[in-house]
PDB file of C-alpha atoms in Angstrom:
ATOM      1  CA  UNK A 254      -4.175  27.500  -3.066  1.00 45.00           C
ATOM      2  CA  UNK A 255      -4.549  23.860  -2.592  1.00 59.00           C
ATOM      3  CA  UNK A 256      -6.588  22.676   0.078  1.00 82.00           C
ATOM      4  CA  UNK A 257      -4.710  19.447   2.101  1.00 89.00           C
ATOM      5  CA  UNK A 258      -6.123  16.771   4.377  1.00 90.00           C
ATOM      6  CA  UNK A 259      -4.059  15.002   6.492  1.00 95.00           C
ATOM      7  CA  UNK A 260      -4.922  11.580   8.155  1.00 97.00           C
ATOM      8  CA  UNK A 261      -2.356   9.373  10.161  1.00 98.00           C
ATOM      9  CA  UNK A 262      -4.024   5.480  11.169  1.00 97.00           C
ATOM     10  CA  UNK A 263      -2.695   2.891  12.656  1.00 97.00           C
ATOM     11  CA  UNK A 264      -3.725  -0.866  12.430  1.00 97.00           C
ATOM     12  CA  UNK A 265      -3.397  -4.154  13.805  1.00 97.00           C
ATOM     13  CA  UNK A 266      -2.351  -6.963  11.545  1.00 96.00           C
ATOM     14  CA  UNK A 267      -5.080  -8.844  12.120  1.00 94.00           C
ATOM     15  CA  UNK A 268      -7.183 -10.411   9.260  1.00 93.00           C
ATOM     16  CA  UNK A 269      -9.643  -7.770   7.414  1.00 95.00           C
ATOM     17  CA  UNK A 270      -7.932  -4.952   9.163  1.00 96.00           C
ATOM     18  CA  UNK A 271      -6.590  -3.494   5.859  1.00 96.00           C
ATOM     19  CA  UNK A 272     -10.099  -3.197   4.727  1.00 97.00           C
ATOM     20  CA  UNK A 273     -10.394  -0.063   7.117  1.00 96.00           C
ATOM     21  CA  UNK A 274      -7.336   1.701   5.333  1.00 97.00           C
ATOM     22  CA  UNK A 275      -8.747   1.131   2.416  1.00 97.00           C
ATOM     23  CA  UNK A 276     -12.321   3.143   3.224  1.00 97.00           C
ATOM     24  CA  UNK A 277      -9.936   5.662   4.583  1.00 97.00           C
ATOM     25  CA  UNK A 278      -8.287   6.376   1.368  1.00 97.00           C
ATOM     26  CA  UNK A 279     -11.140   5.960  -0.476  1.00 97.00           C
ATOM     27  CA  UNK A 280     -13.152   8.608   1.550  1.00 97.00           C
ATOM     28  CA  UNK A 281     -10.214  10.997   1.427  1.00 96.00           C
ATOM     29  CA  UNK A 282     -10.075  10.350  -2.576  1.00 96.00           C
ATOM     30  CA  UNK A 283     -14.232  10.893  -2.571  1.00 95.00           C
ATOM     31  CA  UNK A 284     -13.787  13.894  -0.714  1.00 93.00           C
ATOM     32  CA  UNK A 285     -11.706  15.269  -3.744  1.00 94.00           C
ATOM     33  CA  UNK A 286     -13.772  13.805  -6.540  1.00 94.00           C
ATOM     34  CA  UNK A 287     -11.635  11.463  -7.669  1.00 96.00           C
ATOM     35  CA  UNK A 288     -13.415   9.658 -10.316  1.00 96.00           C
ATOM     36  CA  UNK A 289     -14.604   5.996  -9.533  1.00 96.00           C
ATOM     37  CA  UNK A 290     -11.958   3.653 -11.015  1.00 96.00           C
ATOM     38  CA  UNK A 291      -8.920   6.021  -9.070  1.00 97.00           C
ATOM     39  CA  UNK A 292     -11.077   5.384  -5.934  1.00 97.00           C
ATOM     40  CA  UNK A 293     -10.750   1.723  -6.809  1.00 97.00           C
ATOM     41  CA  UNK A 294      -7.183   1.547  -7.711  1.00 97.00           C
ATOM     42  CA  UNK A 295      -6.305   3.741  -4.381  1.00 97.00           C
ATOM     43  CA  UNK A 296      -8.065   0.760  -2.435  1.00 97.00           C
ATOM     44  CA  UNK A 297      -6.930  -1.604  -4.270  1.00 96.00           C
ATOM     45  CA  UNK A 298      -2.814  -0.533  -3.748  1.00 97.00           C
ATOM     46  CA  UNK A 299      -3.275   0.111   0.166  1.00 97.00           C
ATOM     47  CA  UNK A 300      -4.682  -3.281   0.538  1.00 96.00           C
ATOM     48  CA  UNK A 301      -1.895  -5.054  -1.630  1.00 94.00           C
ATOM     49  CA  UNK A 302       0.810  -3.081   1.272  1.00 95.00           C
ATOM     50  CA  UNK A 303      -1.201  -3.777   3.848  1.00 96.00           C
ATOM     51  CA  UNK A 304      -1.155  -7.134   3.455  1.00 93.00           C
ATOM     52  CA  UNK A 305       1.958  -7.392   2.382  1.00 91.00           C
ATOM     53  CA  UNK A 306       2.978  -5.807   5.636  1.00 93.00           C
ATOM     54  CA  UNK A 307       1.110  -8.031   7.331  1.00 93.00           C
ATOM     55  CA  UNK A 308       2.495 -11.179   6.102  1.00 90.00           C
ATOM     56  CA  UNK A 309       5.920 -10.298   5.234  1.00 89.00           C
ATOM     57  CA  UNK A 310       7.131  -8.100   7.963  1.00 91.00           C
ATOM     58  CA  UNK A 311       7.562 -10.015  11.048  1.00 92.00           C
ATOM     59  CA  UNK A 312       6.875  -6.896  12.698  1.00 93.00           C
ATOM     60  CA  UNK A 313       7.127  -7.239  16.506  1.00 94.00           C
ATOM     61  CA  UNK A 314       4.865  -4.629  17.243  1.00 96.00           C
ATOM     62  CA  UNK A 315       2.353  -5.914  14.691  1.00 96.00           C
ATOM     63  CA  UNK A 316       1.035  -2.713  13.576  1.00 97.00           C
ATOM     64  CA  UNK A 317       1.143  -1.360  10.295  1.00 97.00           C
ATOM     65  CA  UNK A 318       0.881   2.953  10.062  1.00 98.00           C
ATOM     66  CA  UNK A 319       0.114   4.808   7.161  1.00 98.00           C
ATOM     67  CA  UNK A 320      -0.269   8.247   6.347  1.00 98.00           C
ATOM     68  CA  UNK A 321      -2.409   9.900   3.522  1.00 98.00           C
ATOM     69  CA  UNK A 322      -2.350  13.228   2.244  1.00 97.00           C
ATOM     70  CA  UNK A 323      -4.636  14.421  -0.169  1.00 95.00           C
ATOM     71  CA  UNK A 324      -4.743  18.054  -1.863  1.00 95.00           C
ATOM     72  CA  UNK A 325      -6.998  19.682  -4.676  1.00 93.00           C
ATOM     73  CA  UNK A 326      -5.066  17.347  -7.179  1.00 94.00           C
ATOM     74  CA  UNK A 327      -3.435  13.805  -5.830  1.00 97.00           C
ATOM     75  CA  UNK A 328      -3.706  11.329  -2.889  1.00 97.00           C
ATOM     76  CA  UNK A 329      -0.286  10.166  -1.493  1.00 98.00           C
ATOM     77  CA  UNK A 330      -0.593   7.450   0.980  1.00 98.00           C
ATOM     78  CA  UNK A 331       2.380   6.250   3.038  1.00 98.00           C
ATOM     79  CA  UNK A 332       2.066   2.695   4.402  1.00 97.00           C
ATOM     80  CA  UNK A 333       4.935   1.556   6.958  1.00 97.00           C
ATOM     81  CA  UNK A 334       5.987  -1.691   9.210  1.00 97.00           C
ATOM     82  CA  UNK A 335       8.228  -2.349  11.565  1.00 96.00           C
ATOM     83  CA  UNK A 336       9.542  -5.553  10.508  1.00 93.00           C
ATOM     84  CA  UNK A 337      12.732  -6.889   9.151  1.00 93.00           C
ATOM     85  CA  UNK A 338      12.656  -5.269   5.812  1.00 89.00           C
ATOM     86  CA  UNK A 339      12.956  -6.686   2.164  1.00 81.00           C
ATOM     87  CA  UNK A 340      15.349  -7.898  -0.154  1.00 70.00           C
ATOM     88  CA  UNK A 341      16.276  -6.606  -4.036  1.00 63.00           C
ATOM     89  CA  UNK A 342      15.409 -10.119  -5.162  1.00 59.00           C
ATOM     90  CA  UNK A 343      12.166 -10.211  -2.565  1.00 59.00           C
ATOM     91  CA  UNK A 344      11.234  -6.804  -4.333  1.00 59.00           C
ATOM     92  CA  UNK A 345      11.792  -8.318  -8.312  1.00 54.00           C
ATOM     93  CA  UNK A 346       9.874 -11.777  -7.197  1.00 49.00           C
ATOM     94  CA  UNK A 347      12.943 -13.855  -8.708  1.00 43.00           C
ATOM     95  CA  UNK A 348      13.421 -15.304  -5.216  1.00 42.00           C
ATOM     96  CA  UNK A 349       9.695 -16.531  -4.655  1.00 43.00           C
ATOM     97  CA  UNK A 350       9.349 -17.094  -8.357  1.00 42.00           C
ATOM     98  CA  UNK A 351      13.394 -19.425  -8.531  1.00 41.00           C
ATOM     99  CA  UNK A 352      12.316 -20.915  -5.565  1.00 40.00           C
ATOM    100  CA  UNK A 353      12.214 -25.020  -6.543  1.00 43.00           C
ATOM    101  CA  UNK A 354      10.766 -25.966  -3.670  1.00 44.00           C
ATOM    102  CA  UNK A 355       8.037 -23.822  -3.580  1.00 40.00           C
ATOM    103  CA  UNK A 356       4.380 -25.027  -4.716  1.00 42.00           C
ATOM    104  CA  UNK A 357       3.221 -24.107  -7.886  1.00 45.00           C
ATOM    105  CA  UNK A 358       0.491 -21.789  -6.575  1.00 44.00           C
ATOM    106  CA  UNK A 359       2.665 -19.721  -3.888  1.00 41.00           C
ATOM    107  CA  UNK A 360       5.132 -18.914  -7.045  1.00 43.00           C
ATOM    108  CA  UNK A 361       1.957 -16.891  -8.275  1.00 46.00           C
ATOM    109  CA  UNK A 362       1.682 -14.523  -5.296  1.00 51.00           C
ATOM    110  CA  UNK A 363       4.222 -12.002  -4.703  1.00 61.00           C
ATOM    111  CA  UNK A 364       2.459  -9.918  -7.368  1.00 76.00           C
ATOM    112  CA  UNK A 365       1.378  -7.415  -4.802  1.00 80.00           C
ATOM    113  CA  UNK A 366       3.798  -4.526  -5.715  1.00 83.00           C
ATOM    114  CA  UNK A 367       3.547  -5.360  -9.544  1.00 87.00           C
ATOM    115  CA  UNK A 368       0.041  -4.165  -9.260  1.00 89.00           C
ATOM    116  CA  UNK A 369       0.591  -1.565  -7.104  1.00 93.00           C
ATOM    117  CA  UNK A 370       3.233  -0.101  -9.636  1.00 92.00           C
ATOM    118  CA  UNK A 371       0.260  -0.682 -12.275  1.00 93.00           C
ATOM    119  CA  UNK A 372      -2.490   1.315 -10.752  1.00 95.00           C
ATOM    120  CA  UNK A 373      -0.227   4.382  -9.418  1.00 97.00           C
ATOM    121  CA  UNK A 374       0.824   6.867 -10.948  1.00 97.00           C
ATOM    122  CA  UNK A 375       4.337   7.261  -8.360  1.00 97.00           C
ATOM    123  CA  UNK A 376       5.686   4.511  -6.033  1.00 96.00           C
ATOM    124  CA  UNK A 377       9.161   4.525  -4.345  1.00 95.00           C
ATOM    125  CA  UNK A 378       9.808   1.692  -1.513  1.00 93.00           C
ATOM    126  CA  UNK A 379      12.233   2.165   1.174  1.00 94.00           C
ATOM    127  CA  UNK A 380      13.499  -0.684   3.467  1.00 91.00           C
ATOM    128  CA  UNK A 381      15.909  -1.116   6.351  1.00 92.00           C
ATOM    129  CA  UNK A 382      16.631  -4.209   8.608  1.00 91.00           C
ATOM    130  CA  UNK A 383      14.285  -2.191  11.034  1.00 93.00           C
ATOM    131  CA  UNK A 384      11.270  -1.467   8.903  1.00 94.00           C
ATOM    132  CA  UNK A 385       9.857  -1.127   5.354  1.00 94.00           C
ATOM    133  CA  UNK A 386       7.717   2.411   3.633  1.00 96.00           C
ATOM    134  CA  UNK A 387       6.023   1.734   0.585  1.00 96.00           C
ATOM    135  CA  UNK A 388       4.661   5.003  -0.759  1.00 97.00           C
ATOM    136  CA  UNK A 389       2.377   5.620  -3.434  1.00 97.00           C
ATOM    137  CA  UNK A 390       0.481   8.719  -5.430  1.00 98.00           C
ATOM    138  CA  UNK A 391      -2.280   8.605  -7.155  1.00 98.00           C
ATOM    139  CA  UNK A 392      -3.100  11.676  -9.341  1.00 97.00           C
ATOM    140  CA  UNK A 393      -6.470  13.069 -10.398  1.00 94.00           C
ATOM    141  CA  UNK A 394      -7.559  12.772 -13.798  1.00 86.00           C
ATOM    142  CA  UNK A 395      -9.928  14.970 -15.387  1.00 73.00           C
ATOM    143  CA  UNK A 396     -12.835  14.140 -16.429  1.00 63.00           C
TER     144      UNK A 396
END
């Protein structure tokens, strides 16, 4: 029988903030002996959404709540806003990336979920005009 931990947080979007997510995570993927690099990658992908939140959600409440659950076997962390939600072409990048008028630099952000969808092994995003969830697994590998 597995053995699950269950942690709900809520944060402020205010600078640094996502840092304590991450240390969340990463004690909840310690406490199942993940190996180092998953630890990594876990903090890693809840920073990338937490920031993303952060700047892209125009949240009113500006508060971004996630939810992990870890068992015997995986870490699945659950990161939501608020805001006004995201776009198909915000989620592919073509809309930062064909943007003319955009400087050169800001055309290489928007990366965030490309690296997300790198490190984890699961990731499904779900958006609404009154919010956005971007979840994410990570499984353990043996060693």
């Amino acid at each position: 029988m597995s053995d699950e931990h269950k942690v709900l947080l809520t944060i402020p979007m205010y600078p640094d903030m996502e840092l304590a997510a991450a240390k969340t995570g990463s004690v909840l993927a310690e406490l199942k002996d993940f190996n180092e690099e998953a630890v990594e990658e876990i903090q890693l992908a809840i920073i990338e959404t937490c920031i993303n939140a952060s700047e892209h959600s125009q949240s009113e409440d500006k508060e971004v709540h996630i939810q992990f659950l870890v068992t015997d076997d995986q870490l699945q962390v659950k990161i939501t806003d608020r805001g006004v939600g995201i776009t198909a072409d915000t989620l592919d990048g073509s809309r930062l990336l064909g943007s003319p008028g955009i400087h050169p630099d800001l055309r290489k952000r928007g990366r965030g979920l490309q690296i997300i969808k790198a490190l984890m092994d699961e990731v499904m995003i779900e958006s609404t005009p009154n919010g956005t969830t971007v979840s994410f697994i990570k499984k353990k590998t043996a060693e």
